[in-house]
Amino acid sequence: MNWQGIKAIYNFEMARTRRTLFQSIVAPVMSTSLYFVVFGAAIGSRITEIDGVSYGSFIVPGLIMLSLLTESISNASFGIYFPKFSGTIYELLSAPVSVVEIVIGYVGAAATKSIILGGIILATANLFVDVQILHPVWMVLFLVLTAVTFSLFGFILGVWADNWEKLAIVPTLVITPLTFLGGSFYSISMLPPVWQTVTLFNPVVYLISGFRWSFYGNADVAVGLSLTMTFAFLLMCIITVWWIFKTGYRLRT
Amino acid sequence: MGDSVPVLRIENLCKTYDDGFEALKNASLEIDEGEIFALLGPNGAGKTTLINIVCGIANASAGQVAVSGYDIVTEFRKTRSLIGLVPQELTTETFESVWATVAFSRGLFGKSPDPQHLEKVLKSLSLWEKKDNTIMTLSGGMKRRVLIAKALAHEPRVLFLDEPTAGVDVELRQDMWDVVRQLRATGVTVILTTHYIEEAEQMADRIGIINHGELILVQEKSRLMRELGKKQLILYLDDPLQAIPEHLAAFDLEPGPEPNELVYSYDSQANSTGITALLNELRSAGIHFSDVKTTQSSLEEIFVDLVKRIR
């Protein structure tokens, strides 16, 4: 293993976060705080408890997931897209680093940033509402697994995108709607039966449900199923990344 | 070629792009350790494609490449760690500092941090004072230096310079060639492409000429210039000639750019250059001259002539 290579990519990406601290950390924290103010305080005061949890507390796992998904994708996709855009990808391709090492470097850094952000949002949420974590180990597992999986997805997106529009379109038009409709702000049991069935086709439902279970012990779908779906998506991403490097898709001519 | 393993061995290398364009056609080449090899060719000839395949940026359609005996596909870690590449385009990490980007390159190539080596590299390229500057604040020439520093950060044994002096000032060009000479002194092999053929003439041990994806000639520079170069004798006549006399038709004579100049082209390697005979004929014809000069074709003239012939 080229550990120095992995470290170089990882540190390079983390340094970018430090340079763009406002964009990387402060902006997501600010938008999350606004969610708490609008949904938690203004609207939440008119909504009764859900599964014995106050509405403000109920939306905390969903809000963390919302930021985790979007930030994992945008960090990882930007990380690999920018060298393609600027042309500096030549150095990565000509370096003695394997697929695994490149992915560990980029995805590791993107996932690290997302996990840090998730922790910050959790701390921020504590300022607004009471947050319980019944299963902290599972909470960390879901957090890490989701960050890694969606960072891998973001990496794929960054390789696939050949312009800035494509880079932005998936997080904006696919991920954000799926997250909003995946039970971030409600329990899917609150939906009419037909929509409950439709919602089960949304993969984000399983992530949010499992993550929320680790907080309050309540889940829309079985925890085992949540975990299985997350691993299944992770596996799909791994296979796609392996194929990208094997064929050189959009990287090597 | 000696008995030792060549630092670069390319065998029947082919590259066909998805659109059907054949960028390389059965290119074969061997380069020995410590050589300075210049690859010349017109735009689109296949120079950069060849470099990109050796460095791992592009995949070959067919053929094999070995660096110091290691296959570039199956033993890519070994080959790539031996190679440094200065690309043609000015592609830099705009928002990074000079030091950070050079340190990144060293790490990426698997080398542990070595501030002393980086300092030496930056100083040799007159970048030391700029080490904390972000790259976006540097001039084009300085960015080119940064690219060279990045390529040298991991102490490569083979350095590819893909038109490194395109658009840079004379000072940088001189600095760069000084660095190349220093590298060569430490046994580093340098493979360069350049549009400034006089640079190849000045620096290279051997020359390869590539055109339409085919390596049409690979030869030692001195031999190439000897064999393909024309030698000319210029005679400065006392009185201009109206026409070249018929009895001098056996000699390859032509009028020079000035009315009083007569140019004789000859093969300096031939048993008889014909100079003595020409001078005797001129004397007997009563044609007098006040001065003589000999010239030899430049590499550029040879290159242009070769490429024209192939076309």
Coordinates of C-alpha atoms in Angstrom, one line a residue:
Chain A
M1 CA 0.0 0.0 0.0
N2 CA 1.1 3.5 -0.8
W3 CA 0.3 5.0 2.6
Q4 CA 2.1 8.2 1.8
G5 CA 0.0 8.6 -1.3
I6 CA -3.2 8.1 0.7
K7 CA -2.1 10.5 3.4
A8 CA -1.2 13.1 0.7
I9 CA -4.6 12.9 -0.9
Y10 CA -6.4 12.9 2.4
N11 CA -4.4 15.8 3.8
F12 CA -4.8 17.7 0.6
E13 CA -8.6 17.4 0.7
M14 CA -8.8 18.2 4.4
A15 CA -6.7 21.3 3.8
R16 CA -9.3 22.4 1.3
T17 CA -11.9 22.2 4.0
R18 CA -9.8 24.4 6.3
R19 CA -9.4 26.9 3.5
T20 CA -13.1 26.9 2.8
L21 CA -14.3 26.7 6.4
F22 CA -17.3 28.9 5.9
Q23 CA -18.6 26.9 2.9
S24 CA -17.7 23.5 4.4
I25 CA -18.9 23.9 8.0
V26 CA -20.5 27.2 8.9
A27 CA -23.0 27.3 6.0
P28 CA -24.5 23.8 6.7
V29 CA -24.7 24.5 10.4
M30 CA -26.5 27.8 9.8
S31 CA -29.0 26.2 7.4
T32 CA -29.6 23.4 10.0
S33 CA -30.2 26.0 12.7
L34 CA -32.8 27.6 10.4
Y35 CA -34.5 24.3 10.0
F36 CA -34.8 24.0 13.8
V37 CA -36.2 27.5 14.1
V38 CA -38.8 27.0 11.3
F39 CA -39.7 23.4 11.7
G40 CA -38.8 22.8 15.3
A41 CA -40.0 26.0 17.0
A42 CA -42.5 27.6 14.6
I43 CA -44.3 24.6 13.1
G44 CA -43.2 22.0 15.7
S45 CA -45.0 23.8 18.5
R46 CA -48.3 23.0 16.6
I47 CA -47.4 19.3 16.1
T48 CA -47.9 16.7 18.8
E49 CA -45.3 14.2 19.8
I50 CA -44.4 11.5 17.3
D51 CA -43.9 8.0 18.8
G52 CA -43.4 9.7 22.2
V53 CA -40.7 12.1 21.0
S54 CA -41.2 15.8 20.7
Y55 CA -41.3 17.1 17.1
G56 CA -38.2 19.2 17.6
S57 CA -36.2 16.2 18.8
F58 CA -37.8 13.9 16.2
I59 CA -36.4 15.8 13.2
V60 CA -32.8 15.8 14.6
P61 CA -31.7 12.5 13.0
G62 CA -33.3 13.5 9.7
L63 CA -31.6 16.8 9.7
I64 CA -28.2 15.2 10.4
M65 CA -28.9 12.7 7.6
L66 CA -29.9 15.5 5.2
S67 CA -26.6 17.3 5.8
L68 CA -24.6 14.1 5.8
L69 CA -25.9 13.0 2.4
T70 CA -25.6 16.3 0.6
E71 CA -22.2 17.2 2.1
S72 CA -20.8 13.7 1.5
I73 CA -21.8 13.8 -2.1
S74 CA -20.7 17.4 -2.7
N75 CA -17.3 17.0 -0.9
A76 CA -16.4 13.8 -2.7
S77 CA -17.7 14.8 -6.1
F78 CA -15.9 18.2 -6.0
G79 CA -12.7 16.5 -4.7
I80 CA -12.4 14.4 -7.9
Y81 CA -14.1 16.7 -10.3
F82 CA -11.9 19.7 -9.7
P83 CA -8.7 18.0 -10.7
K84 CA -10.5 16.8 -13.9
F85 CA -11.7 20.3 -14.6
S86 CA -8.3 22.0 -13.9
G87 CA -6.3 19.3 -15.6
T88 CA -4.3 18.3 -12.4
I89 CA -5.7 14.8 -12.6
Y90 CA -2.7 14.0 -14.8
E91 CA -0.6 13.8 -11.6
L92 CA -3.0 11.4 -9.9
L93 CA -3.2 9.1 -12.9
S94 CA 0.6 9.1 -13.3
A95 CA 1.3 8.4 -9.6
P96 CA 2.0 5.0 -8.1
V97 CA -1.4 4.9 -6.4
S98 CA -3.9 2.1 -6.8
V99 CA -7.7 2.5 -7.2
V100 CA -8.2 1.5 -3.6
E101 CA -5.7 4.1 -2.4
I102 CA -7.2 6.9 -4.5
V103 CA -10.7 6.0 -3.2
I104 CA -9.5 5.8 0.4
G105 CA -7.9 9.2 0.1
Y106 CA -10.8 11.1 -1.5
V107 CA -13.7 9.2 0.1
G108 CA -12.0 9.1 3.5
A109 CA -11.6 12.8 3.5
A110 CA -15.1 13.5 2.3
A111 CA -16.6 11.1 4.8
T112 CA -14.4 12.6 7.6
K113 CA -15.7 16.1 6.8
S114 CA -19.3 14.8 6.8
I115 CA -18.9 13.0 10.1
I116 CA -17.4 16.1 11.7
L117 CA -20.3 18.1 10.3
G118 CA -22.8 15.6 11.6
G119 CA -21.2 15.9 15.1
I120 CA -21.4 19.7 14.9
I121 CA -25.1 19.6 13.8
L122 CA -25.8 17.2 16.7
A123 CA -24.1 19.6 19.1
T124 CA -26.1 22.5 17.5
A125 CA -29.3 20.5 17.9
N126 CA -28.6 20.1 21.6
L127 CA -28.8 23.9 21.9
F128 CA -32.4 23.9 20.6
V129 CA -34.0 20.6 21.8
D130 CA -33.3 17.6 24.1
V131 CA -31.6 14.8 22.1
Q132 CA -31.3 11.3 23.4
I133 CA -29.1 8.6 21.9
L134 CA -30.3 5.2 23.0
H135 CA -27.9 3.2 20.9
P136 CA -24.7 5.3 20.5
V137 CA -22.6 2.6 18.9
W138 CA -25.3 2.0 16.2
M139 CA -25.7 5.7 15.8
V140 CA -21.9 6.0 15.0
L141 CA -22.1 2.9 12.7
F142 CA -25.0 4.4 10.7
L143 CA -23.3 7.8 10.6
V144 CA -20.0 6.4 9.3
L145 CA -21.6 3.9 7.0
T146 CA -23.9 6.5 5.4
A147 CA -21.0 9.1 5.1
V148 CA -18.7 6.5 3.4
T149 CA -21.5 5.2 1.1
F150 CA -22.6 8.6 -0.1
S151 CA -19.0 9.9 -0.3
L152 CA -18.4 6.9 -2.7
F153 CA -21.6 7.9 -4.6
G154 CA -20.3 11.5 -4.8
F155 CA -16.9 10.2 -6.1
I156 CA -18.7 8.4 -8.8
L157 CA -20.7 11.5 -9.6
G158 CA -17.5 13.6 -9.8
V159 CA -16.0 11.1 -12.2
W160 CA -19.2 11.0 -14.3
A161 CA -19.8 14.8 -14.5
D162 CA -18.1 16.6 -17.3
N163 CA -19.5 20.0 -16.4
W164 CA -20.5 22.0 -13.3
E165 CA -24.2 21.6 -14.1
K166 CA -24.1 17.9 -14.0
L167 CA -22.1 18.1 -10.7
A168 CA -24.9 20.1 -9.1
I169 CA -27.9 18.4 -10.7
V170 CA -27.9 15.1 -8.8
P171 CA -27.6 16.5 -5.2
T172 CA -30.2 19.2 -6.0
L173 CA -32.7 17.3 -8.1
V174 CA -32.3 13.8 -6.7
I175 CA -30.8 13.6 -3.3
T176 CA -32.4 16.6 -1.6
P177 CA -36.0 15.6 -2.7
L178 CA -35.4 12.0 -1.7
T179 CA -34.2 13.1 1.7
F180 CA -37.1 15.5 2.2
L181 CA -39.5 12.7 1.1
G182 CA -37.6 10.0 3.0
G183 CA -39.0 10.9 6.4
S184 CA -36.6 13.6 7.6
F185 CA -39.4 15.7 9.0
Y186 CA -42.1 13.1 9.5
S187 CA -42.8 9.4 10.3
I188 CA -43.9 7.6 7.1
S189 CA -46.6 6.1 9.3
M190 CA -48.2 9.5 9.1
L191 CA -48.7 9.1 5.3
P192 CA -51.8 7.5 3.6
P193 CA -51.2 3.8 3.0
V194 CA -50.5 4.2 -0.7
W195 CA -47.8 6.8 -0.2
Q196 CA -46.3 4.6 2.6
T197 CA -45.8 1.9 0.0
V198 CA -44.4 4.3 -2.6
T199 CA -42.1 5.8 0.0
L200 CA -40.5 2.3 0.6
F201 CA -38.9 2.6 -2.9
N202 CA -36.9 5.6 -1.6
P203 CA -33.6 4.3 -0.3
V204 CA -33.1 7.3 1.9
V205 CA -36.1 6.1 4.1
Y206 CA -34.0 3.2 5.3
L207 CA -31.0 5.4 6.2
I208 CA -33.1 7.9 8.2
S209 CA -35.2 5.2 9.8
G210 CA -32.2 3.2 11.0
F211 CA -30.5 6.4 12.2
R212 CA -33.5 7.6 14.0
W213 CA -33.9 4.2 15.7
S214 CA -30.4 4.6 17.1
F215 CA -31.6 7.8 18.8
Y216 CA -35.0 7.0 20.1
G217 CA -35.6 3.3 19.5
N218 CA -38.4 3.9 17.0
A219 CA -38.1 3.0 13.4
D220 CA -40.4 3.2 10.3
V221 CA -38.8 0.0 8.9
A222 CA -36.9 -2.8 10.6
V223 CA -33.3 -1.9 11.6
G224 CA -31.9 -5.0 10.0
L225 CA -33.5 -4.0 6.7
S226 CA -32.1 -0.4 7.0
L227 CA -28.7 -1.9 7.5
T228 CA -29.1 -4.3 4.6
M229 CA -30.2 -1.6 2.3
T230 CA -27.3 0.7 3.3
F231 CA -24.8 -2.1 2.7
A232 CA -26.4 -3.0 -0.6
F233 CA -26.0 0.6 -1.8
L234 CA -22.4 0.6 -0.5
L235 CA -21.7 -2.5 -2.5
M236 CA -23.2 -1.0 -5.6
C237 CA -21.0 2.0 -5.2
I238 CA -17.9 -0.1 -4.7
I239 CA -18.6 -2.1 -7.8
T240 CA -19.1 1.0 -9.8
V241 CA -15.9 2.6 -8.6
W242 CA -14.0 -0.6 -9.4
W243 CA -15.4 -0.6 -12.9
I244 CA -14.5 3.1 -13.4
F245 CA -10.9 2.5 -12.6
K246 CA -10.7 -0.8 -14.5
T247 CA -12.0 0.8 -17.7
G248 CA -10.6 4.3 -17.1
Y249 CA -14.1 5.7 -17.6
R250 CA -13.9 9.4 -18.0
L251 CA -10.5 9.4 -16.4
R252 CA -8.0 7.8 -18.8
T253 CA -8.3 8.2 -22.6
Chain B
M1 CA 22.5 0.1 -27.2
G2 CA 24.4 -1.6 -24.4
D3 CA 23.7 -4.9 -22.8
S4 CA 22.1 -3.3 -19.8
V5 CA 18.3 -3.0 -19.5
P6 CA 17.2 0.1 -21.2
V7 CA 15.5 2.6 -18.9
L8 CA 12.6 2.8 -21.4
R9 CA 11.6 0.1 -23.8
I10 CA 8.6 0.6 -26.1
E11 CA 7.6 -2.2 -28.3
N12 CA 5.0 -2.0 -31.1
L13 CA 3.0 0.6 -29.3
C14 CA -0.4 1.5 -30.8
K15 CA -3.0 3.9 -29.8
T16 CA -6.4 4.3 -31.5
Y17 CA -8.9 6.6 -30.0
D18 CA -12.6 5.9 -29.8
D19 CA -13.2 8.1 -32.9
G20 CA -10.9 5.8 -34.9
F21 CA -8.0 8.3 -34.9
E22 CA -4.7 6.4 -34.9
A23 CA -2.4 8.4 -32.7
L24 CA 0.4 5.8 -32.5
K25 CA 1.3 3.1 -35.1
N26 CA 3.6 0.4 -34.0
A27 CA 6.1 2.7 -32.3
S28 CA 9.2 1.0 -30.9
L29 CA 12.0 2.7 -29.1
E30 CA 14.7 2.1 -26.5
I31 CA 16.3 4.7 -24.3
D32 CA 19.3 4.1 -22.2
E33 CA 19.8 5.3 -18.7
G34 CA 21.3 8.8 -18.4
E35 CA 20.4 9.8 -21.9
I36 CA 18.8 13.1 -23.0
F37 CA 16.4 12.1 -25.7
A38 CA 14.5 14.6 -27.7
L39 CA 11.3 13.6 -29.4
L40 CA 10.4 15.9 -32.3
G41 CA 7.4 16.0 -34.4
P42 CA 4.7 18.4 -35.7
N43 CA 1.5 19.1 -33.7
G44 CA -0.7 16.0 -33.4
A45 CA 2.2 13.7 -34.4
G46 CA 1.7 11.5 -31.3
K47 CA 4.4 12.8 -28.9
T48 CA 2.1 13.6 -26.0
T49 CA 0.1 10.4 -26.5
L50 CA 3.3 8.4 -26.3
I51 CA 4.3 10.2 -23.1
N52 CA 0.8 9.8 -21.6
I53 CA 0.9 6.0 -22.2
V54 CA 4.3 5.6 -20.6
C55 CA 3.2 7.7 -17.6
G56 CA -0.1 5.9 -17.1
I57 CA -2.4 8.7 -18.2
A58 CA -3.7 7.0 -21.3
N59 CA -4.2 3.3 -22.0
A60 CA -2.4 1.7 -25.0
S61 CA -4.4 -0.1 -27.6
A62 CA -1.6 -2.6 -28.2
G63 CA 2.1 -3.0 -27.5
Q64 CA 4.2 -3.1 -24.4
V65 CA 6.2 -0.5 -22.4
A66 CA 8.7 -1.3 -19.8
V67 CA 10.5 1.2 -17.5
S68 CA 13.8 -0.1 -16.1
G69 CA 12.6 -3.6 -17.1
Y70 CA 9.2 -3.3 -15.3
D71 CA 6.0 -3.5 -17.2
I72 CA 4.0 -0.2 -16.9
V73 CA 0.7 -2.1 -16.5
T74 CA 1.5 -5.1 -14.2
E75 CA 4.2 -3.3 -12.2
F76 CA 2.8 0.2 -12.4
R77 CA 3.9 1.1 -8.9
K78 CA 7.5 0.6 -9.7
T79 CA 7.4 2.3 -13.1
R80 CA 5.5 5.3 -12.0
S81 CA 7.6 5.9 -9.0
L82 CA 10.6 6.1 -11.3
I83 CA 9.0 8.7 -13.6
G84 CA 8.5 12.4 -13.2
L85 CA 6.3 14.3 -15.7
V86 CA 6.1 17.9 -16.6
P87 CA 3.0 18.2 -18.7
Q88 CA 2.5 20.5 -21.7
E89 CA -0.5 22.4 -20.2
L90 CA -0.1 24.8 -17.3
T91 CA -2.2 22.7 -14.9
T92 CA -1.7 23.6 -11.3
E93 CA -3.7 23.6 -8.1
T94 CA -4.7 27.2 -8.3
F95 CA -5.5 27.8 -4.6
E96 CA -2.6 25.9 -3.1
S97 CA 0.7 27.3 -2.0
V98 CA 3.8 26.4 -3.9
W99 CA 5.2 24.4 -0.9
A100 CA 1.9 22.6 -0.3
T101 CA 1.6 21.5 -4.0
V102 CA 5.2 20.3 -4.2
A103 CA 4.9 18.4 -0.9
F104 CA 1.7 16.9 -2.1
S105 CA 3.4 15.6 -5.2
R106 CA 6.2 14.0 -3.2
G107 CA 3.6 12.2 -0.9
L108 CA 1.5 11.1 -3.8
F109 CA 4.5 9.3 -5.3
G110 CA 5.0 7.4 -2.0
K111 CA 7.9 9.3 -0.7
S112 CA 8.1 10.4 3.0
P113 CA 8.5 14.1 3.6
D114 CA 11.9 15.6 3.0
P115 CA 11.9 19.4 3.4
Q116 CA 15.6 19.6 2.5
H117 CA 15.1 18.0 -0.9
L118 CA 12.1 20.2 -1.6
E119 CA 14.1 23.3 -0.6
K120 CA 16.9 22.2 -2.9
V121 CA 14.4 21.7 -5.8
L122 CA 12.7 25.1 -5.2
K123 CA 16.0 26.9 -4.9
S124 CA 17.3 25.4 -8.1
L125 CA 14.2 26.7 -9.9
S126 CA 14.3 30.1 -8.2
L127 CA 11.0 29.4 -6.5
W128 CA 12.2 29.4 -2.9
E129 CA 11.1 33.0 -2.3
K130 CA 7.7 32.1 -3.6
K131 CA 7.2 29.0 -1.6
D132 CA 4.3 30.5 0.5
N133 CA 2.6 32.2 -2.4
T134 CA -0.6 30.7 -3.7
I135 CA -0.1 29.4 -7.3
M136 CA -2.8 31.7 -8.7
T137 CA -0.7 34.7 -7.8
L138 CA 2.2 33.5 -9.9
S139 CA 3.1 34.4 -13.5
G140 CA 2.9 31.8 -16.3
G141 CA 6.6 31.2 -16.2
M142 CA 6.6 30.7 -12.5
K143 CA 3.7 28.2 -12.8
R144 CA 5.8 26.3 -15.3
R145 CA 8.6 26.2 -12.7
V146 CA 6.2 24.9 -10.2
L147 CA 5.3 22.0 -12.5
I148 CA 8.9 21.1 -12.9
A149 CA 9.4 21.3 -9.1
K150 CA 6.4 18.9 -8.7
A151 CA 7.9 16.5 -11.2
L152 CA 11.2 16.5 -9.3
A153 CA 9.7 16.3 -5.8
H154 CA 9.9 12.5 -5.7
E155 CA 13.4 12.3 -7.1
P156 CA 12.5 10.5 -10.4
R157 CA 15.0 8.5 -12.4
V158 CA 13.3 9.3 -15.7
L159 CA 12.0 12.8 -16.4
F160 CA 9.5 13.6 -19.2
L161 CA 9.4 17.2 -20.3
D162 CA 6.5 17.7 -22.6
E163 CA 7.3 21.0 -24.3
P164 CA 8.5 22.5 -21.1
T165 CA 9.7 25.8 -22.6
A166 CA 6.6 26.6 -24.6
G167 CA 5.8 30.3 -23.8
V168 CA 8.5 30.8 -21.2
D169 CA 11.1 33.5 -21.1
V170 CA 14.8 33.1 -21.9
E171 CA 15.8 33.2 -18.2
L172 CA 13.6 30.3 -17.3
R173 CA 14.7 28.3 -20.3
Q174 CA 18.3 28.7 -19.2
D175 CA 17.4 27.8 -15.6
M176 CA 15.5 24.7 -16.9
W177 CA 18.4 23.5 -19.0
D178 CA 20.7 24.0 -16.1
V179 CA 18.5 21.8 -14.0
V180 CA 18.4 19.2 -16.8
R181 CA 22.2 19.2 -17.0
Q182 CA 22.4 18.7 -13.2
L183 CA 19.9 15.9 -13.4
R184 CA 21.8 14.2 -16.2
A185 CA 25.0 14.4 -14.1
T186 CA 23.2 12.3 -11.4
G187 CA 22.2 9.7 -14.0
V188 CA 18.6 10.9 -14.6
T189 CA 17.2 10.1 -18.0
V190 CA 15.5 13.0 -19.7
I191 CA 13.0 12.6 -22.5
L192 CA 11.8 15.9 -23.9
T193 CA 9.6 17.2 -26.6
T194 CA 10.1 20.7 -27.7
H195 CA 9.1 23.1 -30.5
Y196 CA 12.4 24.9 -30.1
I197 CA 14.5 22.5 -32.1
E198 CA 17.7 24.4 -31.4
E199 CA 17.2 23.3 -27.8
A200 CA 17.1 19.6 -28.8
E201 CA 20.2 20.4 -31.0
Q202 CA 21.9 21.9 -27.9
M203 CA 20.8 19.4 -25.3
A204 CA 19.9 16.0 -26.7
D205 CA 22.2 12.9 -27.2
R206 CA 19.7 11.3 -29.5
I207 CA 16.8 12.5 -31.5
G208 CA 13.5 10.7 -32.4
I209 CA 11.3 12.1 -35.1
I210 CA 7.6 11.1 -35.0
N211 CA 5.0 12.0 -37.6
H212 CA 1.5 10.8 -38.0
G213 CA 2.0 8.4 -35.1
E214 CA 5.0 6.7 -36.6
L215 CA 8.6 7.0 -35.3
I216 CA 10.2 7.7 -38.6
L217 CA 13.7 8.0 -37.3
V218 CA 15.7 7.5 -34.1
Q219 CA 19.4 8.4 -34.3
E220 CA 22.3 9.9 -32.4
K221 CA 22.1 13.6 -32.9
S222 CA 25.6 14.0 -34.2
R223 CA 25.1 11.2 -36.7
L224 CA 21.8 12.5 -37.7
M225 CA 23.2 15.9 -38.5
R226 CA 26.2 14.4 -40.2
E227 CA 24.2 12.0 -42.4
L228 CA 21.2 14.1 -43.1
G229 CA 22.6 17.5 -42.8
K230 CA 23.9 19.4 -45.8
K231 CA 27.2 21.1 -45.8
Q232 CA 27.7 24.2 -47.9
L233 CA 30.7 26.2 -49.1
I234 CA 29.9 29.9 -49.7
L235 CA 32.2 31.7 -52.0
Y236 CA 32.2 35.5 -52.0
L237 CA 33.0 36.5 -55.6
D238 CA 34.9 39.6 -56.6
D239 CA 32.4 40.2 -59.5
P240 CA 28.8 38.8 -59.5
L241 CA 28.0 36.2 -62.1
Q242 CA 25.2 36.7 -64.6
A243 CA 24.7 32.9 -64.7
I244 CA 26.5 29.8 -63.5
P245 CA 28.9 28.8 -66.4
E246 CA 28.0 25.6 -68.2
H247 CA 31.3 23.8 -67.5
L248 CA 30.5 24.1 -63.8
A249 CA 27.2 22.2 -64.2
A250 CA 28.8 19.0 -62.7
F251 CA 29.0 20.9 -59.4
D252 CA 26.0 21.4 -57.1
L253 CA 26.1 25.2 -57.4
E254 CA 23.5 27.8 -56.9
P255 CA 23.4 31.5 -56.5
G256 CA 23.5 32.8 -52.9
P257 CA 21.1 35.3 -51.4
E258 CA 23.5 38.2 -52.4
P259 CA 24.6 38.7 -56.0
N260 CA 28.2 38.1 -55.3
E261 CA 27.6 34.8 -53.4
L262 CA 27.9 31.4 -54.9
V263 CA 26.8 28.4 -52.9
Y264 CA 28.3 24.9 -53.3
S265 CA 26.5 22.0 -51.5
Y266 CA 28.6 18.9 -50.8
D267 CA 28.6 15.7 -48.8
S268 CA 31.2 16.1 -46.1
Q269 CA 31.3 12.3 -45.6
A270 CA 32.1 11.5 -49.2
N271 CA 35.5 10.3 -50.3
S272 CA 35.8 13.4 -52.4
T273 CA 34.0 16.6 -51.5
G274 CA 34.8 18.1 -54.9
I275 CA 36.0 21.3 -53.3
T276 CA 39.5 21.2 -54.8
A277 CA 38.2 20.4 -58.2
L278 CA 35.7 23.3 -58.0
L279 CA 38.3 25.7 -56.9
N280 CA 40.6 24.6 -59.8
E281 CA 37.7 25.0 -62.3
L282 CA 36.9 28.5 -60.9
R283 CA 40.5 29.6 -61.2
S284 CA 40.8 28.3 -64.8
A285 CA 37.5 30.1 -65.7
G286 CA 38.9 33.3 -64.2
I287 CA 36.3 33.6 -61.5
H288 CA 38.0 35.1 -58.5
F289 CA 36.7 35.3 -54.9
S290 CA 37.7 37.2 -51.9
D291 CA 36.4 35.0 -49.1
V292 CA 34.9 31.6 -48.3
K293 CA 32.7 30.2 -45.5
T294 CA 31.3 26.8 -44.7
T295 CA 27.9 26.1 -43.1
Q296 CA 26.0 23.0 -41.9
S297 CA 22.3 22.4 -41.8
S298 CA 20.7 22.9 -38.4
L299 CA 18.6 20.2 -36.8
E300 CA 15.5 22.3 -37.6
E301 CA 16.3 22.2 -41.3
I302 CA 16.9 18.4 -41.1
F303 CA 13.6 18.0 -39.2
V304 CA 11.6 20.2 -41.6
D305 CA 13.1 18.4 -44.6
L306 CA 12.3 14.9 -43.1
V307 CA 8.8 15.8 -42.3
K308 CA 8.2 17.3 -45.7
R309 CA 9.6 14.1 -47.4
I310 CA 7.2 11.9 -45.4
R311 CA 4.2 14.1 -46.2

